[in-house]
Every structure is written in C-alpha cells, then in structure tokens.
Coordinates of C-alpha atoms in Angstrom, one line a residue:
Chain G
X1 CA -10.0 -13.1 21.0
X2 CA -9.2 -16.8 20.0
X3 CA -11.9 -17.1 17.7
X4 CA -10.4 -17.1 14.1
X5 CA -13.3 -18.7 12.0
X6 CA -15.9 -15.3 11.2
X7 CA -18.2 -15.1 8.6
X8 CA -18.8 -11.5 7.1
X9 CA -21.1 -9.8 5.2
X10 CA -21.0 -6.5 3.9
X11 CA -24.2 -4.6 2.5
X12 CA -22.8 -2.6 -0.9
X13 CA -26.4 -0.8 -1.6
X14 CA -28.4 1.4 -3.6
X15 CA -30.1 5.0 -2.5
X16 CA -33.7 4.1 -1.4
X17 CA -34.4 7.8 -1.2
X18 CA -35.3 8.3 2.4
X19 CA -33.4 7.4 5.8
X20 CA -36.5 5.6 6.8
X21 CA -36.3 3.0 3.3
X22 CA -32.7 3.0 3.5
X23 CA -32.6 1.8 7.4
X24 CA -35.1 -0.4 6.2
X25 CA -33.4 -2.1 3.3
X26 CA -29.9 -2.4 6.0
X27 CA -32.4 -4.1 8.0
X28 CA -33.7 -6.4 5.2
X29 CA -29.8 -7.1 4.6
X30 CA -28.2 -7.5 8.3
X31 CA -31.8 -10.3 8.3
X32 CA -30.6 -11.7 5.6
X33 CA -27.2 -11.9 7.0
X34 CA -27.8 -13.5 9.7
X35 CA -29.6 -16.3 7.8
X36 CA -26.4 -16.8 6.2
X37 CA -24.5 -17.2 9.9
X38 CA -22.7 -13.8 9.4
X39 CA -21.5 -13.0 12.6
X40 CA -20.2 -9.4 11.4
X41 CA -22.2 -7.0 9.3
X42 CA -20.4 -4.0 7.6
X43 CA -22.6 -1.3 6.0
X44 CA -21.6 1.6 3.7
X45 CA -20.8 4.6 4.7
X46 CA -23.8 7.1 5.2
X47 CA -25.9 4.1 4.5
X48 CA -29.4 6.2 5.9
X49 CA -29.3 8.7 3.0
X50 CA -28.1 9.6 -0.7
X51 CA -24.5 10.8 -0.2
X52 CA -25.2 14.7 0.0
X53 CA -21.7 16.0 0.1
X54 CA -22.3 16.5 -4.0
X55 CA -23.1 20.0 -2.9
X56 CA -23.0 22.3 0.2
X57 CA -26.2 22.9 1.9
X58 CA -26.4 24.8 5.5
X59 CA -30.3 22.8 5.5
X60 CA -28.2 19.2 5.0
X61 CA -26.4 19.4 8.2
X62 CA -30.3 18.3 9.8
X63 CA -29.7 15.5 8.6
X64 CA -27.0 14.5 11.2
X65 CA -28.0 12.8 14.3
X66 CA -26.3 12.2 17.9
X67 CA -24.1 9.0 19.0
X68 CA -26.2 7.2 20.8
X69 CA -29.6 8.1 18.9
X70 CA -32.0 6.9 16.8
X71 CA -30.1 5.2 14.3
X72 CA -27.3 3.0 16.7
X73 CA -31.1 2.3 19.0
X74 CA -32.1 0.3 16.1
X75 CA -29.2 -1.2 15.0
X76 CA -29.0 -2.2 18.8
X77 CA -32.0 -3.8 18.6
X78 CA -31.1 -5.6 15.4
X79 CA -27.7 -6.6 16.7
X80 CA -28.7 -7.9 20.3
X81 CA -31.7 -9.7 18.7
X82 CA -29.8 -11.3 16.2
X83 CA -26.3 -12.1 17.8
X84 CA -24.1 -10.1 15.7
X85 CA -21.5 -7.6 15.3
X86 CA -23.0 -4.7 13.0
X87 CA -20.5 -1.8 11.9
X88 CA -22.5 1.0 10.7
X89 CA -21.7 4.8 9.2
X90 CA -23.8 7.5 10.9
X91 CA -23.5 11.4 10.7
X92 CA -22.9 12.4 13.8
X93 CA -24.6 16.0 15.7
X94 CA -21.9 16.2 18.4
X95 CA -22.8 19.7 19.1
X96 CA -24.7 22.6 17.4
X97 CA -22.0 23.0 14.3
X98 CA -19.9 20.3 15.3
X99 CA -20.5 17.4 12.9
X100 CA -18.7 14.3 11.8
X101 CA -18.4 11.6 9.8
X102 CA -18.4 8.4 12.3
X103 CA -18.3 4.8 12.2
X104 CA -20.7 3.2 15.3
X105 CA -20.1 -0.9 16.0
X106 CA -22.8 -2.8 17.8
X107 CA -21.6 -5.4 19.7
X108 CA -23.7 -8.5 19.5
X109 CA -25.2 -8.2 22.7
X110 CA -26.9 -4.6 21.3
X111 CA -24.0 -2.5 23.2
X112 CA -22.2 0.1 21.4
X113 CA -18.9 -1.3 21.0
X114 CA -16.9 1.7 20.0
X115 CA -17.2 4.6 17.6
X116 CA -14.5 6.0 14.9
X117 CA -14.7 9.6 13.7
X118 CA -13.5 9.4 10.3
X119 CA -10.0 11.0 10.3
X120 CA -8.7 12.0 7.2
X121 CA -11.5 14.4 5.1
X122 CA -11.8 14.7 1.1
X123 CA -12.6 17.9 -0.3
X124 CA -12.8 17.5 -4.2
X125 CA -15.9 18.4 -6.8
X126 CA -18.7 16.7 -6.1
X127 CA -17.2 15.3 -2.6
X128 CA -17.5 18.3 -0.5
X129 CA -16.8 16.7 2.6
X130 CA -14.6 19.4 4.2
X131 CA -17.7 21.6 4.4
X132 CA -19.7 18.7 6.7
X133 CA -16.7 16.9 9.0
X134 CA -15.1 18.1 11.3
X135 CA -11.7 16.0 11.5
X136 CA -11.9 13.1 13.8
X137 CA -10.2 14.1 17.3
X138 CA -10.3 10.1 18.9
X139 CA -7.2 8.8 16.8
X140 CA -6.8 5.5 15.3
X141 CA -8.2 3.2 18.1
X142 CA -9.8 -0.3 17.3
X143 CA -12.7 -1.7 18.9
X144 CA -13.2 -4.6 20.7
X145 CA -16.3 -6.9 19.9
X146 CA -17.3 -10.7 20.5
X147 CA -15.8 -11.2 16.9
X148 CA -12.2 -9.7 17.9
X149 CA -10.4 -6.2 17.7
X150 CA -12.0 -4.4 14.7
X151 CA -10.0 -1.9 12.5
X152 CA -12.6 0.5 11.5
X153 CA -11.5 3.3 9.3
X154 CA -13.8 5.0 6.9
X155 CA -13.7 5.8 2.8
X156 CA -10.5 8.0 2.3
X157 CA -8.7 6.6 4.8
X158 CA -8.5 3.7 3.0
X159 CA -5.6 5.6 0.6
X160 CA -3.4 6.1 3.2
X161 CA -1.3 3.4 4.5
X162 CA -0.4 5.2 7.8
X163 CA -4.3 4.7 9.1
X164 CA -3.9 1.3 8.4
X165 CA -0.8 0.9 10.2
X166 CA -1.6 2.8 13.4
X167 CA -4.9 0.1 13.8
X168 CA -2.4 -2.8 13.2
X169 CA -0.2 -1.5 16.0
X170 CA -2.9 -0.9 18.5
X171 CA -4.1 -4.5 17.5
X172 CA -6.3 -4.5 15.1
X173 CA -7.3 -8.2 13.7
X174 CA -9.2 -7.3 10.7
X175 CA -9.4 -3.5 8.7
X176 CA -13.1 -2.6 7.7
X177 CA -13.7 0.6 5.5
X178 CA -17.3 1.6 4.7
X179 CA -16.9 3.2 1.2
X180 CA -19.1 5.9 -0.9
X181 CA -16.5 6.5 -4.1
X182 CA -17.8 6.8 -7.3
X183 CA -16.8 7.9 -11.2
X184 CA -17.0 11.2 -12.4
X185 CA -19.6 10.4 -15.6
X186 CA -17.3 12.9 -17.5
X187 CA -14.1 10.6 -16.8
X188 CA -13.1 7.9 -20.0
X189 CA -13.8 4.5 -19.5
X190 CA -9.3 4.3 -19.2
X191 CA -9.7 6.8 -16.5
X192 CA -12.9 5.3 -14.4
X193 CA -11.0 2.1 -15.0
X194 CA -7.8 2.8 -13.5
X195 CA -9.5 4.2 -10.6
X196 CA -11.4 1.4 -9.9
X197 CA -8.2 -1.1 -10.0
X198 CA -6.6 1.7 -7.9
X199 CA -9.1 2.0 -5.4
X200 CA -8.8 -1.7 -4.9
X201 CA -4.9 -2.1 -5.2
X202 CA -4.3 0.7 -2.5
X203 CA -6.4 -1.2 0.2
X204 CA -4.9 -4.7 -0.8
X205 CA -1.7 -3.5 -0.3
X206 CA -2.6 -2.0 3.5
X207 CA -4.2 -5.8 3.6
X208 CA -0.2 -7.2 3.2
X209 CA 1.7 -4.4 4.3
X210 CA 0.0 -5.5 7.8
X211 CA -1.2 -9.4 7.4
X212 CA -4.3 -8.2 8.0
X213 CA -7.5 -9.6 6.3
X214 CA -9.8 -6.2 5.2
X215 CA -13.0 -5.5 4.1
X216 CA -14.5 -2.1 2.3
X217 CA -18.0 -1.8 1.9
X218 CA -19.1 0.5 -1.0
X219 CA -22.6 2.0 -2.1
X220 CA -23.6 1.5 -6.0
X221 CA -25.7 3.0 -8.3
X222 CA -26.2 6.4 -10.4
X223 CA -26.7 10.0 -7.9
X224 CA -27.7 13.0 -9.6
X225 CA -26.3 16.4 -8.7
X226 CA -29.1 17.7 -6.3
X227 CA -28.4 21.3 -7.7
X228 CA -28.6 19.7 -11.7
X229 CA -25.5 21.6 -12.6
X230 CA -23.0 19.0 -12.3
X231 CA -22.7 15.4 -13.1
X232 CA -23.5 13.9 -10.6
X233 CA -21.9 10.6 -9.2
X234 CA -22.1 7.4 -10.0
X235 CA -20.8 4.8 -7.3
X236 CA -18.8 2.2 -8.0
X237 CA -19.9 -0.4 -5.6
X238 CA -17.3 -3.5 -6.1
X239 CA -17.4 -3.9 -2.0
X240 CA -14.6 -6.7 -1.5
X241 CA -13.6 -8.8 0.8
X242 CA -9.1 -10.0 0.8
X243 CA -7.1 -11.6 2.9
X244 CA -3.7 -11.0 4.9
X245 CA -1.3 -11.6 1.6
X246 CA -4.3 -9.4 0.1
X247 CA -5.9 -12.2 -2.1
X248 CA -9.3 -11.1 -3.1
X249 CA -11.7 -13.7 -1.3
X250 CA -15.5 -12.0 -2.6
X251 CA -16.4 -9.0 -4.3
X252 CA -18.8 -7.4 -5.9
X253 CA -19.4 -5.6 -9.1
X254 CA -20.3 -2.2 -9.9
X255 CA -23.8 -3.0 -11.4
X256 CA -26.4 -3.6 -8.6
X257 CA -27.4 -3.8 -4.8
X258 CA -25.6 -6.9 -2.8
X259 CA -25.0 -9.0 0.4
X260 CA -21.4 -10.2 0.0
X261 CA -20.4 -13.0 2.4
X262 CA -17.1 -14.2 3.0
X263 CA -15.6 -16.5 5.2
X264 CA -12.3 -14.8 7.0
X265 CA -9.8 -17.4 9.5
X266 CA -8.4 -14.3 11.5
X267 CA -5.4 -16.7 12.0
X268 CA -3.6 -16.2 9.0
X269 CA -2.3 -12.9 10.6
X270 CA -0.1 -14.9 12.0
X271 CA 1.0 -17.4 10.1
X272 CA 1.5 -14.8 6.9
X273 CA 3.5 -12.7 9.3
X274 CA 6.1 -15.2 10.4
X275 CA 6.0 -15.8 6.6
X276 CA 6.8 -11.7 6.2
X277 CA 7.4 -10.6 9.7
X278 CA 6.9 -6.9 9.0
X279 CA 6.2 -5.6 12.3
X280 CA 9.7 -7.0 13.3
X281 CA 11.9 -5.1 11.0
X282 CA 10.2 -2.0 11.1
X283 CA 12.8 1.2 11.5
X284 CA 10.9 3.5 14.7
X285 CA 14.2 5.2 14.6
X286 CA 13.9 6.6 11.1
X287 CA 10.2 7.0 10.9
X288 CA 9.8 10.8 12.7
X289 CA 9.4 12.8 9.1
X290 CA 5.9 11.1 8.6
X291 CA 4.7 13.6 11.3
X292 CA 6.1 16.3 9.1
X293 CA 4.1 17.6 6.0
X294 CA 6.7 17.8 3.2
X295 CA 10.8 18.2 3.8
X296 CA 11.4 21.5 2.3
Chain P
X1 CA 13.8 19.1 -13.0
X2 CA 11.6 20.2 -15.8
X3 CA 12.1 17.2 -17.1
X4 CA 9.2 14.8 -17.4
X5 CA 9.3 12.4 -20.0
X6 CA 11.7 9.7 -18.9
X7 CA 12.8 6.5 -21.1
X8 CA 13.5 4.0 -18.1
X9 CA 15.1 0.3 -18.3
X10 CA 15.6 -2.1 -16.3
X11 CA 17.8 -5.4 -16.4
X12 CA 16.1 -8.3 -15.5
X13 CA 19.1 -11.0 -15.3
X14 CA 20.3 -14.5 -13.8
X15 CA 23.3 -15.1 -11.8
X16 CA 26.1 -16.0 -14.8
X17 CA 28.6 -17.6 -12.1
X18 CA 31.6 -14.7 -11.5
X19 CA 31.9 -11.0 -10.8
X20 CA 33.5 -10.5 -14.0
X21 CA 30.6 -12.1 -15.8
X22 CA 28.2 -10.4 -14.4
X23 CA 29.3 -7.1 -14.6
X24 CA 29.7 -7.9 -18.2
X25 CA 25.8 -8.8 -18.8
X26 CA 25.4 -5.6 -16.5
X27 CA 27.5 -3.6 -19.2
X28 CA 25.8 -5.2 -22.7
X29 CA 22.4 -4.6 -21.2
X30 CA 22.9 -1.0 -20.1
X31 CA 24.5 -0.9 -23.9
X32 CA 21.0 -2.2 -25.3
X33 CA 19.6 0.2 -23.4
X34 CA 21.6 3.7 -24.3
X35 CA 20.5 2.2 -27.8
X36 CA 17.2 2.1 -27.5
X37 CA 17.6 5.7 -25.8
X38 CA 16.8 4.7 -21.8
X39 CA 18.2 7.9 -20.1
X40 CA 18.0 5.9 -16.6
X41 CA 18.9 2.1 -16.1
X42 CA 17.6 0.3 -13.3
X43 CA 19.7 -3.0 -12.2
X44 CA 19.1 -5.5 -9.7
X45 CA 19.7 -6.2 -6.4
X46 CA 23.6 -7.3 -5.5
X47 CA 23.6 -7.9 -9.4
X48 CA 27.3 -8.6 -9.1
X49 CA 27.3 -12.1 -7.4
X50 CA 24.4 -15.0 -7.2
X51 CA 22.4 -14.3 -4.1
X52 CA 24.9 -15.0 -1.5
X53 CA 22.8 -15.0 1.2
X54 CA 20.8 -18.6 1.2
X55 CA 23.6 -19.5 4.0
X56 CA 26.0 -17.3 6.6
X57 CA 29.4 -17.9 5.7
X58 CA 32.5 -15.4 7.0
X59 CA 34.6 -16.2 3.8
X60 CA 31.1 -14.5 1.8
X61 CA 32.2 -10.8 2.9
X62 CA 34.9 -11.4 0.9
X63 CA 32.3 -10.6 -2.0
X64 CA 32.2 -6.9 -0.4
X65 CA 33.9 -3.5 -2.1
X66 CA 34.4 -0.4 -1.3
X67 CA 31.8 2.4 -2.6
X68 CA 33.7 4.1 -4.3
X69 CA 35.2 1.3 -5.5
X70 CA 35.7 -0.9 -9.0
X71 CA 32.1 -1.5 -9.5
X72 CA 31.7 2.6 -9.1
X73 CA 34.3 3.4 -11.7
X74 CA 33.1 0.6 -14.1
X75 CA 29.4 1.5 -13.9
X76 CA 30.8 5.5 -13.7
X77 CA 32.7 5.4 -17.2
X78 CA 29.7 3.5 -18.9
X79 CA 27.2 6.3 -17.2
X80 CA 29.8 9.3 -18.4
X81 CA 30.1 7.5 -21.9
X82 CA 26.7 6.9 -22.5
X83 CA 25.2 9.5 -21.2
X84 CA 22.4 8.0 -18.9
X85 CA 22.0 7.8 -15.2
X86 CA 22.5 3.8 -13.6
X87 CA 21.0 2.9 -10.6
X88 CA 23.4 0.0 -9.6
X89 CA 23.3 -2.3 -6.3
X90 CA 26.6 -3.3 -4.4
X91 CA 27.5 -5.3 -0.9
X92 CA 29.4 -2.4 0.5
X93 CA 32.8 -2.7 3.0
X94 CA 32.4 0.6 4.8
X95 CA 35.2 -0.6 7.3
X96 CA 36.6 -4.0 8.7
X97 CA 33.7 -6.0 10.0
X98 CA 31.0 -3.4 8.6
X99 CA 29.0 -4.0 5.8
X100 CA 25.9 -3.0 4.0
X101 CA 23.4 -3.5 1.2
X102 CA 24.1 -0.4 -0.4
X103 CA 22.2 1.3 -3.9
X104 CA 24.5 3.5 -6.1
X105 CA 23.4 6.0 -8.1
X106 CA 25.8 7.2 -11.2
X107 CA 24.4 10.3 -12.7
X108 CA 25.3 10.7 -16.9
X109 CA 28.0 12.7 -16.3
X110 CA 29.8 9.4 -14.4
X111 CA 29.6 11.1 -11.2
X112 CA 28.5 9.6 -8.3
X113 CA 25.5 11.2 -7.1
X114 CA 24.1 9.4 -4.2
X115 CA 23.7 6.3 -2.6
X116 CA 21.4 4.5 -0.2
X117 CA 21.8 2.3 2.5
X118 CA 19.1 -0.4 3.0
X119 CA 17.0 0.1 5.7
X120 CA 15.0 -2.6 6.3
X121 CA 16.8 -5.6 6.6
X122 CA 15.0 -9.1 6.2
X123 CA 16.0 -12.9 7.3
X124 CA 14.2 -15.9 7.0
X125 CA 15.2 -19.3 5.7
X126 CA 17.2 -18.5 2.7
X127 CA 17.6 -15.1 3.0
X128 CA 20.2 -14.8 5.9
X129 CA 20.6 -10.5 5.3
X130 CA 20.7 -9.7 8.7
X131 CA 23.9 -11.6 9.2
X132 CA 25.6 -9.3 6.2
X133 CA 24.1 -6.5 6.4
X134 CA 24.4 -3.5 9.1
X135 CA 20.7 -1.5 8.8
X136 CA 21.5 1.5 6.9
X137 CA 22.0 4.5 9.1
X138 CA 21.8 7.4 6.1
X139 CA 17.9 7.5 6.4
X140 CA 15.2 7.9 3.6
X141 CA 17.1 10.4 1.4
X142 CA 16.0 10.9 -2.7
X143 CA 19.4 11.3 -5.0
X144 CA 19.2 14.2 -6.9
X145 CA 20.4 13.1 -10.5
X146 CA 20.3 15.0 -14.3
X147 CA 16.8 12.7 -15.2
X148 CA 15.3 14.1 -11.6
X149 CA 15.0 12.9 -7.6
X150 CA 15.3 9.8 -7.4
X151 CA 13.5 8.1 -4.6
X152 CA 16.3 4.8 -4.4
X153 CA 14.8 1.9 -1.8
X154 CA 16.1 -1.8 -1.9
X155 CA 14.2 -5.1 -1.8
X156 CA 13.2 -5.6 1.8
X157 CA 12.0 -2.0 1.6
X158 CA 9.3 -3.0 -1.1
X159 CA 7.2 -4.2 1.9
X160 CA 7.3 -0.8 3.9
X161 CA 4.7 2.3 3.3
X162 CA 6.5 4.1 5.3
X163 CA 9.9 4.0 3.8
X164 CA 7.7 5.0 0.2
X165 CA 6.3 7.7 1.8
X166 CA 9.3 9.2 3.3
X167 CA 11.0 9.3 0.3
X168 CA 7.6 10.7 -1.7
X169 CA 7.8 13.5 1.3
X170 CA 11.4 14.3 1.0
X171 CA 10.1 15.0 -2.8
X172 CA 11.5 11.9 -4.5
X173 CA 10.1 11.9 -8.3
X174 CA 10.3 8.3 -9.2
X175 CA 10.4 5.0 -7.1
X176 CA 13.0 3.2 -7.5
X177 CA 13.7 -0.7 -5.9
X178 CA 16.6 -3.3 -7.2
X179 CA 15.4 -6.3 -5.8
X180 CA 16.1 -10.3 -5.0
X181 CA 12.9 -12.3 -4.2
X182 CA 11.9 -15.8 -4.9
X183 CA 9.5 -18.6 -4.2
X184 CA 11.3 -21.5 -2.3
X185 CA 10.3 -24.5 -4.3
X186 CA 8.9 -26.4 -1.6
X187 CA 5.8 -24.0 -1.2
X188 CA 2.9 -25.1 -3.7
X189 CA 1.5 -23.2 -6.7
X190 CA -1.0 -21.6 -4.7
X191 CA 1.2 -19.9 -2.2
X192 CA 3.8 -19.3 -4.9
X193 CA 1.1 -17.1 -6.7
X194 CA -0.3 -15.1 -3.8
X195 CA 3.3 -14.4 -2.5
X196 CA 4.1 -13.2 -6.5
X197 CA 0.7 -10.9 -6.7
X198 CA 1.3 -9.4 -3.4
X199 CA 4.6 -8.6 -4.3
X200 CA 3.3 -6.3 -7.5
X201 CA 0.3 -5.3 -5.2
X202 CA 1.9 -3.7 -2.5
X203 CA 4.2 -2.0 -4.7
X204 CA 1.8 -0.4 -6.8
X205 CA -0.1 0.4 -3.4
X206 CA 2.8 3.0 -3.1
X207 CA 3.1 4.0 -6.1
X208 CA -1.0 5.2 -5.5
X209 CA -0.8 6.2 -2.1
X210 CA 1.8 9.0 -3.2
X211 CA 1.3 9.5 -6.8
X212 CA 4.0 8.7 -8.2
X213 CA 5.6 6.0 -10.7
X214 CA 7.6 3.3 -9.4
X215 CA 9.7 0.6 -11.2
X216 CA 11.3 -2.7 -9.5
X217 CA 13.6 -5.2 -10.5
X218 CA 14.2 -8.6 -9.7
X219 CA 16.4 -11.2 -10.6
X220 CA 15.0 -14.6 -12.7
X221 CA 16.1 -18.0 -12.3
X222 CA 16.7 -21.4 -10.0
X223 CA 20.0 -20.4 -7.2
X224 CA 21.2 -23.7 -5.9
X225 CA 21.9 -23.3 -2.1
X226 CA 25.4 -23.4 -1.6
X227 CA 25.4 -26.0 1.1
X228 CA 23.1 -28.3 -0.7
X229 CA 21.0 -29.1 2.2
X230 CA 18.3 -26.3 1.2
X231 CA 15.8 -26.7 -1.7
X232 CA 17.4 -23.2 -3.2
X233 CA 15.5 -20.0 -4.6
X234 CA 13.2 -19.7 -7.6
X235 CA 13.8 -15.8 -8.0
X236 CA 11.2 -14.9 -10.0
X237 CA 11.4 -11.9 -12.1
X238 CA 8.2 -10.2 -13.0
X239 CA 10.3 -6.8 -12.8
X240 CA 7.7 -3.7 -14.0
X241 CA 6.7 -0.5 -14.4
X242 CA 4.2 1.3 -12.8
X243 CA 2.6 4.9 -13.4
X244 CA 1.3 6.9 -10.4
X245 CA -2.1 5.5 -10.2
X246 CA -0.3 1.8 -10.2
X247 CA -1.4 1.1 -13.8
X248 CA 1.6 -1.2 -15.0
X249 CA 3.7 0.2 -18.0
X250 CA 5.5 -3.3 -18.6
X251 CA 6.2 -6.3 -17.0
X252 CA 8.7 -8.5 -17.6
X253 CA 8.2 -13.0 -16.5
X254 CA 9.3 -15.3 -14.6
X255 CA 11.6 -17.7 -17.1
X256 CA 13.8 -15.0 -18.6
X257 CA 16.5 -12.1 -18.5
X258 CA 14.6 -9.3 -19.6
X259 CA 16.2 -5.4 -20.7
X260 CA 12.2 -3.9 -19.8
X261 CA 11.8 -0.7 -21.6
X262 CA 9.2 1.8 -20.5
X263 CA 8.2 5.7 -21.0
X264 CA 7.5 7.1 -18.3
X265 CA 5.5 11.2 -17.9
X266 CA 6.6 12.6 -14.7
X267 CA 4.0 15.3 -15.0
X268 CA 1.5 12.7 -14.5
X269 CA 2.2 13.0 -10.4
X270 CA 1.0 16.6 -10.1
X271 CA -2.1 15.8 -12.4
X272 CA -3.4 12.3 -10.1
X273 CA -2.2 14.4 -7.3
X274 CA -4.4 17.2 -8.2
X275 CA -7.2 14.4 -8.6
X276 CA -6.5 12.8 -5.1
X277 CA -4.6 15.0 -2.8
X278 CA -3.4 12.5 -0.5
X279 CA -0.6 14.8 1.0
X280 CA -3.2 17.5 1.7
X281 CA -4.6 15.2 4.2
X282 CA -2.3 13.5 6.1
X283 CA -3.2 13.7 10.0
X284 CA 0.6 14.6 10.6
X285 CA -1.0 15.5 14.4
X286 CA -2.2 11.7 14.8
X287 CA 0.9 9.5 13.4
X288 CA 2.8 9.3 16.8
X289 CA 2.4 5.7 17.2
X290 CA 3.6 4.9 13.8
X291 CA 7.0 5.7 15.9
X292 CA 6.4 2.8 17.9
X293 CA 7.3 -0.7 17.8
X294 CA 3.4 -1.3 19.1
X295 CA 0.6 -0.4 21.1
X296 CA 0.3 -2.3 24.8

C-alpha cells in the first residue's frame, strides 16, 4: 500500500475470431507489457471472444466458463511468471443458467486476487446483455493486489457515478473499467461524436469527483451482426488512461489494436484531495433518496 | 411542463465595488437578456458583494438579508415586469447568528417560487464558507417555475454526483449552479489549467450521467484579499452551457463579463435517455454505503 509509482498498460484489441487467438493475442500483449515494466495489465472486457450480446442465442451461453477455470489458470500462469497484476473480463458459468459478466484480477504471484460481477446491466439494440447477466450480487468491493486496492468496475458502470463512489469509500486507489462500447453505423458522425466525448467526460468526471486516477480499457474494430439483419457494431476503442483532477495521461484512438502504457503516482489522491477535500464535506445526512428509484 | 424549448442566459460579471452597483449590472444584464428573449436568467454566486469570503470577519454578516428581503423584491419586480424567471444568489440572515448561502428563484410572474440552501459547504485558503455559512438543511429539492423544474445547486455543489443526481431523481429538468471559483495566483499555468478543465468536466459528467442540460455561472476577474496578506482570487469565468449528453452550447472566458445566451430543447432528456437509460439501472439495492462517511 505505500507504493505510488505503477506503470499500467491496458490492451484495447481487435476480435481475433476464436477464444483460443484472442487469449493468445492477450498473451502476446501482457508479454509485451511486461517488457515495458508494466506492473498492472488491464484487458477489455470479454477479451476471449467477439462481443456476442449483438443478439440473443440460448447456444452462446457455452461460451461461459467457471471462476477459477481455464481462462484465470492461464492468466495465473502468465501473471506469477511474469510479476504482474493482470485484470481480466471473463463470462462466468456460476451454475447451470446462472451467468455473469465478471471481472477476475491475478495477483502477481499467480493468485486470484478478487473477482467483480459486473453490477449494473445494459439492455439496448445490439447490446443485449440483460438476456446473458445476471446482476452482480458481491457489491462494490475493491481488491487488494501487490500494486494497491484496485477499483474494478466493468463497461456501464462506468456512467454511473455512485459505482465509482462506493469503490472510493471502501478504498479504492485507482478505478479500472474494461470497456466493449461501440457506434451504431446508422448514427451521424455529430451523434457518434458526441458519444465518444461523452463516454470519456462521464468517467473523467468519476476520476475528480473522487481524486482518483482511472483507467477503461476498450475493444476496437468493425463486428457484424451474427444474424446479418442489423448493423452491427463498430467499437470505439479510445482506451484511456487520466489522473485524479481527470487529466488525460495516454489514450488511444478508435482506428487499430494497442498496448497503452501510462505511468500513474497513486499519491496524487492525496494531495488533489486536500486540494478538493470531497470526501470531507460530503452530506450522509441528505444522501438516503439515491436508494430510491424516482421521487414520485 | 410542455415546455421544451428554453432561451437561457447567464450573467457572467466582476465585483463593481457596492451593493447598489451591483445589483444595477444585475438589472441591465437581465434587461439585455428579456431583449434578446432569455425566458430564464442565470446569475452568479453572492452576485451582490465581491467574494467576501477570502478572510473571516464578524462585521462581513453585515452583508446578509433577509429572503424575502430587498434583493427578492428588486429581482421580483424585474421578473413580474419582464416576464422571465431569475435564478438569483443571496447570503441569507435566517435569524441572529444564522446564516446561509442561499439560491432564489423568481418565477415571471415576480413570485417567489423556491429557494435552495447550499448544501455542501467548502473552506480552504481563500474560501473561508464554512465560517458564513450554516449547511443548508432544506435538502435536494427542484423549484417548480413557469419555464419548468428547476434543479437549483450552488458552487460547492458542482463537485458532488450525488447532489446532481438527487435533484435529476426528484425530476429536476434543467441543472442549474451560480458559482464563485478561481485560481489563486500563486499556482502555475499547469495547475491553473487542470483545476479550470476539471471544473467543466465534472460538470458535464452530470449533466451525462442524468441526461439532462446543465448551465453554470461564475464570476470573472482579479478579488484583492481584503487583508492584503493573501495573493487574492483569479475567478475565472468560463460560465457555459451544456446539453444532456455534455456537449457545450456556449462558453463564455476568462477576461470578461459575459450576458451568455443559449437555446436550450428540453425534449432532448427523454430522447439520450431513451438512448442510455441510466435510471433504469441503478442498483438502488447496493448504494447503502454511499450513506456513509467511509468504509473501515
């Protein structure tokens, strides 16, 4: 917990058509990684396959796999062998028809750190993803690693401000989303655009609203509609890395595959936050209609 | 209610030296405005005095009126004779030895439709608030008006998802925040420009997180401090306008006064909201802890 230097890389990639390229290509990257001294890896979210929400599928839920299994074995591996904190994005087979969308971190001595089931679910064309997750039932709890106490939230949790908040209060010292959000190809370039600048705003702001530094990982690249009756997605990659006052410290574009590294000092939490001491002035009293969903 | 295009302005201004005086640039600028057909006026924080609070001083509560009081009735008759709605912002005497930093709203038929108490109350060097002002105790409460609900926050508040979303949850239309914040002139450029972006960014983080437009105004101009042995404020403007994906409408600078005129489509918050159904998904079961101070 007193370390505050970390280099971090995050893996924004492109659909390699099977699990057994894709886990091959994370592997290529986290390699590469650690040549650059990352000592935290953060991959995108459903990094073994194509992101198969774009339709529902009873024969799609074989894809899921249990936590521990095949997938957080090899990252394991990769993690104890190379002396790194990995954050991966798994489908998880809890039980027969209960499945969810969850986060794994490998500790760098090849333990598994801590899981996160994804909490808040989309459900919107093309994003079907209410029809796959099951809600995550283990709250907002960070994980502890040899790099610090990791926020990990996934993809769209990253628009609400409360998931942010609750890892900040248990401790979090850094916010880590991995991302699969695209354009619609029948949105206007205005619209895709403002999404975009959106996407990243919302997650900058959780970034200063807590003096946290926060990183979102993002896949990239054209999907086609497995059914060929819609659009399919196109993914906007733009993985970024920002600091606690939210200033954007790497990012990527929304063009091609890439290993972004950034250099984070996890002690600007707490210098920005006697700067702007949030957490001090924060009014518990008045807070209890957020657990309500609308005052009518 | 049905209402949903909306001319809004706000008054960008500098301290002109008395009460008198600057009620008077108050009144031309909300003039400019009913000319140029703004059905809501926007002003800034304790617009009636310079920024009193750079140093703690009994004899300063002095400065403090009633609500209502002679502000009200001014800013009342100009609302009534106009016909728009003023947002205005007042250092409130609620009783001896009890004051607050209190928003007025004045809807276009002069009455007095609401006000709001600050809730969040900062202090740091330079901004002494929590000597003057008592924590408002009336809660996160939208003022209904004739141009719609008016989600009314103040400065400090800015910083504070949850205070955004409370109001977006008690169905507040529009986010509103008068505002005093400046760079002290002994931080470099640097600083100064990361403390200015994430200002905007955090902002427009709410305005995204609950769909809905927000605007925020903010004084311009070098204060001295009052004892002379501080280095003074740099308030720095850079009041805007923001739609409910955060895409800024206008935006005034940092060197001027500034009437900032913007149109605004309230429909646009059921359309993004319809694209990104944030309050669909909020795990209302798992905020508890945002109720607490912190986890340990």
């Amino acid at each position: 917990m007193s370390r505050t230097a970390l280099t971090l890389a995050l893996v924004q990639q492109s659909d390699q058509g099977t699990t057994e390229a894709n886990l091959d290509d994370c592997e290529a990257a986290i390699r590469a990684a650690a040549i650059r001294e990352a000592q935290l890896v953060l991959l995108q979210e459903l990094h073994n396959t194509a992101y198969f929400c774009q339709i529902e599928d009873p024969a799609l839920f074989d894809l899921a796999e249990p936590i521990p299994g095949p997938t957080t074995e090899r990252l394991s591996a990769l993690a104890r062998e190379l002396g790194l904190v990995i954050v991966g994005s798994l489908f998880e087979r809890r039980a027969p028809g209960l499945y969810h969308n969850t986060a794994v971190v490998l500790d760098a001595d090849g333990s598994l750190a801590g899981i996160y089931r994804k909490m808040h679910i989309p459900d919107d064309p093309g994003y079907y993803e209410k029809y796959y997750f099951t809600p995550g039932d283990l709250g907002f709890n960070p994980v502890d690693t040899a790099v610090g106490r990791l926020g990990v939230l996934v993809c769209w949790d990253q628009w609400f401000p409360e998931a942010a908040r609750a890892m900040a209060l248990a401790g979090a010292q850094l916010l880590l989303y991995p991302t699969a959000i695209g354009w619609d190809p029948t949105d206007g370039p205005e619209e895709q655009a403002r999404q975009l600048d959106a996407w990243v705003t919302v997650q900058r702001g959780h970034a200063i609203a807590n003096g946290l530094a926060l990183a979102s990982c993002n896949r990239v690249g054209f999907e086609p509609a497995p059914n060929g009756h819609a659009a399919g997605a196109r993914f906007w990659g733009h993985s970024f890395v920002c600091g606690p006052q939210g200033e954007i410290l790497a990012q990527a574009d929304d063009q091609a595959p890439k290993l972004l590294v950034a250099e984070l000092d996890l002690a600007r939490t707490e210098e920005v936050r006697r700067s702007w001491p949030f957490l001090r002035d924060r009014r518990i009293d008045a807070y209890a209609d957020l657990n309500r969903r609308y005052r009518d």
